[in-house]
Short mmCIF file of N, CA and C in Angstrom, two decimals:
data_model
loop_
_atom_site.label_atom_id
_atom_site.label_comp_id
_atom_site.label_asym_id
_atom_site.label_seq_id
_atom_site.Cartn_x
_atom_site.Cartn_y
_atom_site.Cartn_z
N MET D 102 25.28 58.73 33.43
CA MET D 102 23.83 58.75 33.48
C MET D 102 23.34 59.91 34.34
N ALA D 103 23.94 60.07 35.52
CA ALA D 103 23.55 61.15 36.43
C ALA D 103 23.88 62.50 35.81
N SER D 104 25.01 62.59 35.10
CA SER D 104 25.37 63.86 34.48
C SER D 104 24.41 64.21 33.36
N ASN D 105 23.88 63.22 32.62
CA ASN D 105 22.89 63.49 31.59
C ASN D 105 21.60 64.01 32.21
N GLN D 106 21.18 63.42 33.33
CA GLN D 106 19.97 63.88 34.00
C GLN D 106 20.16 65.30 34.54
N LEU D 107 21.34 65.56 35.09
CA LEU D 107 21.64 66.89 35.59
C LEU D 107 21.63 67.91 34.45
N LEU D 108 22.18 67.54 33.32
CA LEU D 108 22.20 68.41 32.15
C LEU D 108 20.78 68.70 31.67
N ILE D 109 19.93 67.70 31.65
CA ILE D 109 18.53 67.88 31.23
C ILE D 109 17.81 68.79 32.22
N LEU D 110 18.03 68.58 33.53
CA LEU D 110 17.39 69.39 34.54
C LEU D 110 17.82 70.86 34.43
N VAL D 111 19.09 71.11 34.29
CA VAL D 111 19.59 72.48 34.16
C VAL D 111 19.06 73.11 32.88
N SER D 112 19.05 72.37 31.78
CA SER D 112 18.53 72.90 30.51
C SER D 112 17.05 73.24 30.64
N SER D 113 16.29 72.39 31.31
CA SER D 113 14.86 72.63 31.50
C SER D 113 14.63 73.88 32.34
N LEU D 114 15.39 74.06 33.41
CA LEU D 114 15.25 75.24 34.25
C LEU D 114 15.61 76.51 33.49
N LEU D 115 16.65 76.48 32.70
CA LEU D 115 17.03 77.65 31.90
C LEU D 115 15.95 77.98 30.87
N PHE D 116 15.38 76.95 30.26
CA PHE D 116 14.32 77.16 29.28
C PHE D 116 13.09 77.78 29.96
N LEU D 117 12.69 77.25 31.12
CA LEU D 117 11.54 77.79 31.84
C LEU D 117 11.80 79.23 32.28
N GLN D 118 13.01 79.52 32.72
CA GLN D 118 13.34 80.87 33.14
C GLN D 118 13.23 81.84 31.97
N SER D 119 13.74 81.48 30.81
CA SER D 119 13.66 82.39 29.66
C SER D 119 12.22 82.50 29.16
N ALA D 120 11.45 81.41 29.21
CA ALA D 120 10.05 81.47 28.79
C ALA D 120 9.25 82.37 29.73
N PHE D 121 9.47 82.25 31.04
CA PHE D 121 8.78 83.07 32.03
C PHE D 121 9.15 84.55 31.85
N ALA D 122 10.41 84.84 31.61
CA ALA D 122 10.86 86.22 31.39
C ALA D 122 10.21 86.81 30.15
N THR D 123 10.08 85.99 29.10
CA THR D 123 9.44 86.45 27.86
C THR D 123 7.97 86.76 28.11
N LEU D 124 7.27 85.91 28.87
CA LEU D 124 5.87 86.15 29.17
C LEU D 124 5.68 87.41 30.01
N MET D 125 6.53 87.61 30.97
CA MET D 125 6.42 88.79 31.82
C MET D 125 6.72 90.07 31.03
N ALA D 126 7.65 90.01 30.11
CA ALA D 126 7.99 91.18 29.30
C ALA D 126 6.87 91.50 28.32
N ALA D 127 6.14 90.49 27.86
CA ALA D 127 5.08 90.69 26.88
C ALA D 127 3.84 91.33 27.50
N GLU D 128 3.68 91.19 28.83
CA GLU D 128 2.51 91.75 29.49
C GLU D 128 2.80 93.18 29.92
N PRO D 129 2.15 94.18 29.27
CA PRO D 129 2.43 95.57 29.62
C PRO D 129 1.91 95.89 31.03
N ALA D 130 2.52 96.87 31.64
CA ALA D 130 2.11 97.27 32.98
C ALA D 130 0.73 97.90 32.92
N LYS D 131 -0.08 97.59 33.91
CA LYS D 131 -1.43 98.14 33.97
C LYS D 131 -1.37 99.58 34.46
N LYS D 132 -2.04 100.49 33.76
CA LYS D 132 -2.06 101.90 34.12
C LYS D 132 -3.16 102.12 35.16
N THR D 133 -2.83 102.84 36.23
CA THR D 133 -3.81 103.16 37.26
C THR D 133 -4.04 104.66 37.27
N ASP D 134 -5.29 105.05 37.03
CA ASP D 134 -5.65 106.46 37.04
C ASP D 134 -6.41 106.79 38.31
N VAL D 135 -6.34 108.04 38.69
CA VAL D 135 -7.08 108.56 39.84
C VAL D 135 -8.21 109.42 39.29
N VAL D 136 -9.42 109.18 39.79
CA VAL D 136 -10.60 109.93 39.37
C VAL D 136 -11.30 110.46 40.62
N VAL D 137 -11.80 111.69 40.52
CA VAL D 137 -12.58 112.29 41.61
C VAL D 137 -13.95 112.65 41.04
N GLU D 138 -15.01 112.31 41.77
CA GLU D 138 -16.36 112.64 41.30
C GLU D 138 -17.14 113.32 42.42
N GLY D 139 -18.16 114.06 42.01
CA GLY D 139 -19.01 114.73 42.98
C GLY D 139 -20.07 115.54 42.29
N VAL D 140 -20.86 116.28 43.08
CA VAL D 140 -21.95 117.09 42.56
C VAL D 140 -21.87 118.48 43.19
N VAL D 141 -22.24 119.49 42.40
CA VAL D 141 -22.28 120.88 42.88
C VAL D 141 -23.74 121.34 42.85
N TYR D 142 -24.16 121.93 43.97
CA TYR D 142 -25.56 122.36 44.12
C TYR D 142 -25.67 123.85 44.38
N CYS D 143 -26.90 124.36 44.19
CA CYS D 143 -27.27 125.69 44.65
C CYS D 143 -28.08 125.45 45.92
N GLN D 144 -27.55 125.89 47.05
CA GLN D 144 -28.21 125.70 48.34
C GLN D 144 -29.40 126.64 48.43
N SER D 145 -30.50 126.17 48.98
CA SER D 145 -31.68 127.01 49.12
C SER D 145 -31.47 128.04 50.23
N CYS D 146 -32.17 129.15 50.16
CA CYS D 146 -32.06 130.20 51.18
C CYS D 146 -32.47 129.67 52.55
N GLU D 147 -33.42 128.75 52.58
CA GLU D 147 -33.88 128.19 53.86
C GLU D 147 -32.74 127.48 54.60
N GLN D 148 -31.76 126.98 53.88
CA GLN D 148 -30.66 126.23 54.49
C GLN D 148 -29.36 127.04 54.58
N ALA D 149 -29.41 128.31 54.18
CA ALA D 149 -28.20 129.15 54.21
C ALA D 149 -27.61 129.17 55.61
N GLY D 150 -26.29 129.05 55.69
CA GLY D 150 -25.62 129.06 56.98
C GLY D 150 -25.51 127.67 57.61
N THR D 151 -26.05 126.65 56.95
CA THR D 151 -25.94 125.28 57.44
C THR D 151 -25.23 124.44 56.38
N TRP D 152 -25.04 123.19 56.68
CA TRP D 152 -24.47 122.26 55.69
C TRP D 152 -25.57 121.47 54.98
N SER D 153 -26.80 121.77 55.26
CA SER D 153 -27.91 121.02 54.67
C SER D 153 -28.09 121.40 53.20
N LEU D 154 -28.35 120.40 52.40
CA LEU D 154 -28.65 120.63 50.99
C LEU D 154 -30.10 120.25 50.67
N SER D 155 -30.93 120.24 51.68
CA SER D 155 -32.35 119.98 51.49
C SER D 155 -32.93 121.08 50.59
N GLY D 156 -33.58 120.69 49.52
CA GLY D 156 -34.15 121.65 48.58
C GLY D 156 -33.14 122.22 47.60
N ALA D 157 -31.91 121.75 47.64
CA ALA D 157 -30.87 122.27 46.73
C ALA D 157 -31.08 121.76 45.32
N LYS D 158 -30.62 122.53 44.36
CA LYS D 158 -30.71 122.16 42.94
C LYS D 158 -29.30 122.02 42.36
N PRO D 159 -29.06 121.00 41.51
CA PRO D 159 -27.74 120.87 40.88
C PRO D 159 -27.43 122.04 39.95
N ILE D 160 -26.16 122.37 39.84
CA ILE D 160 -25.74 123.48 38.98
C ILE D 160 -24.97 122.94 37.78
N PRO D 161 -25.58 123.01 36.57
CA PRO D 161 -24.83 122.64 35.37
C PRO D 161 -23.75 123.68 35.07
N ALA D 162 -22.63 123.26 34.52
CA ALA D 162 -21.53 124.12 34.08
C ALA D 162 -20.84 124.87 35.23
N ALA D 163 -21.01 124.38 36.46
CA ALA D 163 -20.23 124.95 37.58
C ALA D 163 -18.80 124.45 37.43
N LYS D 164 -17.87 125.19 38.00
CA LYS D 164 -16.46 124.78 37.91
C LYS D 164 -15.94 124.47 39.31
N VAL D 165 -15.15 123.38 39.36
CA VAL D 165 -14.48 122.98 40.61
C VAL D 165 -13.01 122.75 40.28
N SER D 166 -12.17 122.92 41.30
CA SER D 166 -10.75 122.64 41.11
C SER D 166 -10.35 121.46 41.98
N VAL D 167 -9.45 120.65 41.44
CA VAL D 167 -8.83 119.57 42.20
C VAL D 167 -7.39 120.02 42.44
N ILE D 168 -7.02 120.05 43.70
CA ILE D 168 -5.69 120.51 44.10
C ILE D 168 -5.03 119.41 44.92
N CYS D 169 -3.82 119.04 44.53
CA CYS D 169 -3.04 118.05 45.29
C CYS D 169 -1.72 118.69 45.67
N LYS D 170 -1.27 118.37 46.87
CA LYS D 170 0.02 118.90 47.35
C LYS D 170 0.94 117.73 47.70
N ASN D 171 2.23 117.95 47.51
CA ASN D 171 3.20 116.91 47.84
C ASN D 171 3.56 116.99 49.33
N HIS D 172 4.44 116.13 49.76
CA HIS D 172 4.82 116.07 51.17
C HIS D 172 5.53 117.33 51.67
N LYS D 173 5.93 118.20 50.76
CA LYS D 173 6.54 119.48 51.15
C LYS D 173 5.51 120.61 51.13
N ASP D 174 4.22 120.24 51.00
CA ASP D 174 3.10 121.19 50.96
C ASP D 174 3.15 122.10 49.73
N GLN D 175 3.75 121.61 48.65
CA GLN D 175 3.79 122.35 47.39
C GLN D 175 2.73 121.75 46.47
N VAL D 176 2.08 122.62 45.71
CA VAL D 176 1.05 122.13 44.77
C VAL D 176 1.72 121.27 43.72
N SER D 177 1.27 120.02 43.63
CA SER D 177 1.82 119.09 42.65
C SER D 177 0.84 118.79 41.53
N TYR D 178 -0.45 119.16 41.75
CA TYR D 178 -1.46 118.96 40.71
C TYR D 178 -2.55 120.01 40.92
N TYR D 179 -2.97 120.64 39.82
CA TYR D 179 -4.08 121.60 39.86
C TYR D 179 -4.77 121.57 38.51
N LYS D 180 -6.07 121.40 38.53
CA LYS D 180 -6.84 121.46 37.29
C LYS D 180 -8.28 121.80 37.63
N VAL D 181 -8.92 122.56 36.74
CA VAL D 181 -10.32 122.94 36.90
C VAL D 181 -11.16 122.03 36.00
N PHE D 182 -12.29 121.57 36.56
CA PHE D 182 -13.21 120.70 35.83
C PHE D 182 -14.60 121.33 35.87
N GLU D 183 -15.43 121.00 34.86
CA GLU D 183 -16.77 121.56 34.76
C GLU D 183 -17.81 120.47 34.97
N THR D 184 -18.90 120.84 35.65
CA THR D 184 -19.97 119.87 35.87
C THR D 184 -20.81 119.69 34.60
N ASP D 185 -21.48 118.55 34.53
CA ASP D 185 -22.35 118.28 33.39
C ASP D 185 -23.73 118.90 33.64
N GLY D 186 -24.72 118.55 32.84
CA GLY D 186 -26.06 119.10 32.95
C GLY D 186 -26.77 118.78 34.25
N ASN D 187 -26.27 117.78 35.00
CA ASN D 187 -26.85 117.40 36.28
C ASN D 187 -26.02 117.86 37.47
N GLY D 188 -25.05 118.75 37.23
CA GLY D 188 -24.21 119.23 38.31
C GLY D 188 -23.12 118.26 38.74
N TYR D 189 -22.95 117.19 37.98
CA TYR D 189 -22.00 116.12 38.33
C TYR D 189 -20.65 116.37 37.65
N PHE D 190 -19.57 116.17 38.40
CA PHE D 190 -18.25 116.25 37.78
C PHE D 190 -17.52 114.93 37.92
N TYR D 191 -16.78 114.59 36.89
CA TYR D 191 -15.95 113.38 36.82
C TYR D 191 -14.57 113.87 36.42
N ALA D 192 -13.70 113.97 37.40
CA ALA D 192 -12.39 114.57 37.18
C ALA D 192 -11.32 113.49 37.09
N GLN D 193 -10.91 113.19 35.88
CA GLN D 193 -9.83 112.21 35.69
C GLN D 193 -8.51 112.97 35.81
N LEU D 194 -7.72 112.60 36.82
CA LEU D 194 -6.51 113.35 37.12
C LEU D 194 -5.35 112.87 36.26
N GLU D 195 -5.43 113.18 34.97
CA GLU D 195 -4.37 112.78 34.05
C GLU D 195 -3.09 113.52 34.41
N GLY D 196 -2.03 112.78 34.49
CA GLY D 196 -0.74 113.37 34.83
C GLY D 196 -0.45 113.38 36.32
N PHE D 197 -1.44 113.03 37.14
CA PHE D 197 -1.20 112.96 38.59
C PHE D 197 -0.39 111.71 38.89
N THR D 198 0.69 111.89 39.62
CA THR D 198 1.52 110.74 40.00
C THR D 198 1.71 110.73 41.50
N MET D 199 1.70 109.52 42.04
CA MET D 199 1.94 109.35 43.46
C MET D 199 3.35 108.82 43.65
N SER D 200 4.00 109.32 44.66
CA SER D 200 5.30 108.76 45.00
C SER D 200 5.06 107.66 46.03
N GLN D 201 6.10 107.14 46.58
CA GLN D 201 5.97 106.12 47.61
C GLN D 201 5.60 106.73 48.97
N CYS D 202 5.59 108.03 49.05
CA CYS D 202 5.29 108.73 50.29
C CYS D 202 3.78 108.67 50.57
N LEU D 203 3.40 108.20 51.75
CA LEU D 203 2.00 108.07 52.11
C LEU D 203 1.29 109.42 52.08
N LEU D 204 2.02 110.49 52.37
CA LEU D 204 1.42 111.82 52.37
C LEU D 204 1.00 112.29 50.98
N GLU D 205 1.48 111.62 49.94
CA GLU D 205 1.13 112.01 48.58
C GLU D 205 0.05 111.12 47.99
N HIS D 206 -0.59 110.29 48.82
CA HIS D 206 -1.74 109.49 48.38
C HIS D 206 -2.91 110.46 48.21
N PRO D 207 -3.77 110.24 47.21
CA PRO D 207 -4.87 111.19 46.96
C PRO D 207 -5.74 111.48 48.18
N LEU D 208 -5.95 110.49 49.05
CA LEU D 208 -6.78 110.73 50.24
C LEU D 208 -6.14 111.75 51.18
N GLN D 209 -4.84 111.83 51.18
CA GLN D 209 -4.13 112.77 52.05
C GLN D 209 -3.78 114.07 51.32
N ALA D 210 -3.44 113.96 50.04
CA ALA D 210 -2.84 115.07 49.32
C ALA D 210 -3.82 115.94 48.53
N CYS D 211 -5.00 115.42 48.20
CA CYS D 211 -5.90 116.14 47.28
C CYS D 211 -7.18 116.61 47.96
N HIS D 212 -7.72 117.70 47.45
CA HIS D 212 -9.02 118.19 47.88
C HIS D 212 -9.67 118.94 46.71
N VAL D 213 -10.97 119.18 46.85
CA VAL D 213 -11.75 119.82 45.78
C VAL D 213 -12.39 121.09 46.33
N LYS D 214 -12.31 122.15 45.51
CA LYS D 214 -12.92 123.43 45.89
C LYS D 214 -13.85 123.90 44.78
N PRO D 215 -14.99 124.48 45.14
CA PRO D 215 -15.81 125.12 44.11
C PRO D 215 -15.09 126.37 43.61
N VAL D 216 -15.15 126.60 42.31
CA VAL D 216 -14.46 127.75 41.72
C VAL D 216 -15.46 128.81 41.29
N SER D 217 -16.45 128.41 40.46
CA SER D 217 -17.42 129.39 39.97
C SER D 217 -18.72 128.72 39.60
N SER D 218 -19.77 129.53 39.67
CA SER D 218 -21.11 129.09 39.26
C SER D 218 -21.56 129.98 38.11
N PRO D 219 -22.16 129.38 37.08
CA PRO D 219 -22.64 130.21 35.97
C PRO D 219 -23.96 130.91 36.30
N LEU D 220 -24.58 130.57 37.43
CA LEU D 220 -25.87 131.15 37.79
C LEU D 220 -25.67 132.50 38.48
N GLN D 221 -26.22 133.55 37.87
CA GLN D 221 -26.13 134.89 38.44
C GLN D 221 -26.79 134.95 39.82
N ASN D 222 -27.86 134.17 40.00
CA ASN D 222 -28.61 134.22 41.25
C ASN D 222 -28.14 133.19 42.28
N CYS D 223 -27.03 132.49 42.00
CA CYS D 223 -26.51 131.50 42.95
C CYS D 223 -25.01 131.33 42.72
N ASN D 224 -24.25 132.32 43.20
CA ASN D 224 -22.81 132.27 42.92
C ASN D 224 -21.92 132.61 44.12
N LEU D 225 -22.49 132.58 45.33
CA LEU D 225 -21.68 132.79 46.53
C LEU D 225 -21.20 131.44 47.06
N LEU D 226 -19.92 131.37 47.38
CA LEU D 226 -19.36 130.13 47.90
C LEU D 226 -19.93 129.81 49.28
N THR D 227 -20.08 128.52 49.57
CA THR D 227 -20.46 128.09 50.92
C THR D 227 -19.35 127.18 51.45
N ASN D 228 -19.45 126.86 52.73
CA ASN D 228 -18.49 125.96 53.32
C ASN D 228 -19.08 124.55 53.51
N VAL D 229 -20.10 124.23 52.74
CA VAL D 229 -20.69 122.89 52.80
C VAL D 229 -19.59 121.88 52.47
N ASN D 230 -19.40 120.91 53.34
CA ASN D 230 -18.36 119.89 53.19
C ASN D 230 -16.96 120.49 53.02
N TYR D 231 -16.72 121.57 53.75
CA TYR D 231 -15.42 122.27 53.75
C TYR D 231 -15.04 122.81 52.37
N GLY D 232 -16.04 123.21 51.60
CA GLY D 232 -15.78 123.73 50.26
C GLY D 232 -14.84 124.92 50.22
N LEU D 233 -14.90 125.79 51.24
CA LEU D 233 -14.03 126.97 51.25
C LEU D 233 -12.57 126.60 51.42
N TYR D 234 -12.31 125.54 52.15
CA TYR D 234 -10.94 125.14 52.46
C TYR D 234 -10.47 123.96 51.62
N GLY D 235 -11.40 123.30 50.98
CA GLY D 235 -11.08 122.13 50.17
C GLY D 235 -11.72 120.88 50.74
N SER D 236 -12.70 120.38 50.04
CA SER D 236 -13.40 119.17 50.47
C SER D 236 -12.47 117.98 50.36
N PRO D 237 -12.28 117.21 51.44
CA PRO D 237 -11.40 116.05 51.37
C PRO D 237 -12.00 114.94 50.51
N LEU D 238 -11.17 114.07 50.01
CA LEU D 238 -11.63 112.94 49.21
C LEU D 238 -12.04 111.79 50.13
N ARG D 239 -13.00 111.00 49.64
CA ARG D 239 -13.43 109.78 50.33
C ARG D 239 -13.25 108.61 49.39
N TYR D 240 -12.75 107.51 49.94
CA TYR D 240 -12.64 106.29 49.15
C TYR D 240 -13.90 105.48 49.36
N GLU D 241 -14.60 105.16 48.29
CA GLU D 241 -15.87 104.45 48.39
C GLU D 241 -15.83 103.11 47.65
N THR D 242 -14.66 102.51 47.58
CA THR D 242 -14.44 101.19 46.95
C THR D 242 -14.99 101.10 45.53
N LYS D 243 -14.89 102.17 44.79
CA LYS D 243 -15.32 102.15 43.40
C LYS D 243 -14.09 102.10 42.49
N LYS D 244 -14.10 101.16 41.55
CA LYS D 244 -13.02 101.03 40.59
C LYS D 244 -13.60 100.70 39.22
N LEU D 245 -12.90 101.14 38.19
CA LEU D 245 -13.21 100.76 36.81
C LEU D 245 -12.05 99.95 36.29
N PHE D 246 -12.34 98.86 35.60
CA PHE D 246 -11.29 98.02 35.05
C PHE D 246 -11.45 97.92 33.55
N GLY D 247 -10.33 97.92 32.86
CA GLY D 247 -10.29 97.70 31.42
C GLY D 247 -9.02 96.95 31.11
N SER D 248 -8.83 96.64 29.86
CA SER D 248 -7.59 95.97 29.49
C SER D 248 -6.45 96.95 29.68
N ASN D 249 -5.49 96.60 30.51
CA ASN D 249 -4.33 97.43 30.84
C ASN D 249 -4.71 98.77 31.45
N TYR D 250 -5.86 98.83 32.12
CA TYR D 250 -6.33 100.08 32.68
C TYR D 250 -7.09 99.80 33.96
N GLU D 251 -6.87 100.66 34.94
CA GLU D 251 -7.63 100.60 36.19
C GLU D 251 -7.80 102.03 36.68
N ALA D 252 -9.01 102.37 37.10
CA ALA D 252 -9.25 103.71 37.65
C ALA D 252 -9.80 103.56 39.06
N VAL D 253 -9.18 104.24 40.00
CA VAL D 253 -9.67 104.28 41.37
C VAL D 253 -10.47 105.57 41.50
N ILE D 254 -11.74 105.44 41.91
CA ILE D 254 -12.63 106.60 41.94
C ILE D 254 -12.86 107.04 43.39
N TYR D 255 -12.56 108.30 43.64
CA TYR D 255 -12.77 108.90 44.95
C TYR D 255 -13.94 109.88 44.84
N ALA D 256 -14.61 110.13 45.95
CA ALA D 256 -15.72 111.08 45.97
C ALA D 256 -15.32 112.31 46.78
N ALA D 257 -15.90 113.44 46.42
CA ALA D 257 -15.70 114.69 47.17
C ALA D 257 -17.04 115.41 47.24
N GLY D 258 -17.24 116.14 48.31
CA GLY D 258 -18.45 116.94 48.43
C GLY D 258 -19.63 116.14 48.96
N PRO D 259 -20.83 116.51 48.57
CA PRO D 259 -21.22 117.51 47.58
C PRO D 259 -20.82 118.93 48.01
N LEU D 260 -20.67 119.76 47.01
CA LEU D 260 -20.28 121.15 47.22
C LEU D 260 -21.45 122.05 46.85
N ALA D 261 -21.40 123.30 47.32
CA ALA D 261 -22.54 124.17 47.06
C ALA D 261 -22.15 125.64 46.96
N PHE D 262 -22.94 126.33 46.18
CA PHE D 262 -22.98 127.79 46.15
C PHE D 262 -24.33 128.18 46.76
N ARG D 263 -24.52 129.46 47.05
CA ARG D 263 -25.82 129.90 47.56
C ARG D 263 -26.19 131.23 46.92
N PRO D 264 -27.48 131.55 46.93
CA PRO D 264 -27.91 132.84 46.39
C PRO D 264 -27.39 133.99 47.25
N ASP D 265 -27.19 135.15 46.63
CA ASP D 265 -26.69 136.30 47.38
C ASP D 265 -27.82 137.11 48.01
N HIS D 266 -29.04 136.75 47.70
CA HIS D 266 -30.18 137.52 48.21
C HIS D 266 -30.85 136.89 49.43
N CYS D 267 -30.24 135.89 50.03
CA CYS D 267 -30.82 135.22 51.19
C CYS D 267 -30.72 136.11 52.43
N PRO D 268 -31.78 136.13 53.25
CA PRO D 268 -31.66 136.89 54.50
C PRO D 268 -30.68 136.20 55.43
N LEU D 269 -30.09 136.96 56.34
CA LEU D 269 -29.15 136.37 57.29
C LEU D 269 -29.87 135.35 58.16
N PRO D 270 -29.21 134.20 58.42
CA PRO D 270 -29.86 133.19 59.24
C PRO D 270 -30.08 133.68 60.67
N THR D 271 -31.21 133.31 61.25
CA THR D 271 -31.56 133.74 62.61
C THR D 271 -31.53 132.58 63.59
N HIS D 272 -31.07 131.43 63.16
CA HIS D 272 -31.13 130.24 64.02
C HIS D 272 -29.81 129.97 64.75
N PHE D 273 -29.01 130.98 65.00
CA PHE D 273 -27.75 130.78 65.73
C PHE D 273 -27.92 131.06 67.19
#
């Protein structure tokens, strides 16, 4: 009698184990993408030499680059993205992979730089939000969820160009 109960218990456990393994195998791994967003502006002459964007206008079709480096300080990701009609960029970092190394997390490894402005009258780089050296990413708890998909959205900037005809600032 005890051996029959033991046989039933073992059979039940084996059945549950195989059923659980089948369920886990049927559920595909969720893909996690990294996205960087921000805005590129034309800084007004009144604010030249500062980080202020008061009076700034968004630049459509401006280009920014997203650059990520690995723990050996080698470029592991580079791509140029273009802003939309409102100066906004949404950079989905397709192909970007993180290792287990904390230094290769997007907050540590990636930054955004302005590349070019299509405006003839506003195409000089500024250092607003460290644009010259690479604006660091900020995590703002934004995520997108879909079936088998998750996107973690980081922010950078805002970044700016300035007109080349601005007088030198006198407020230093």
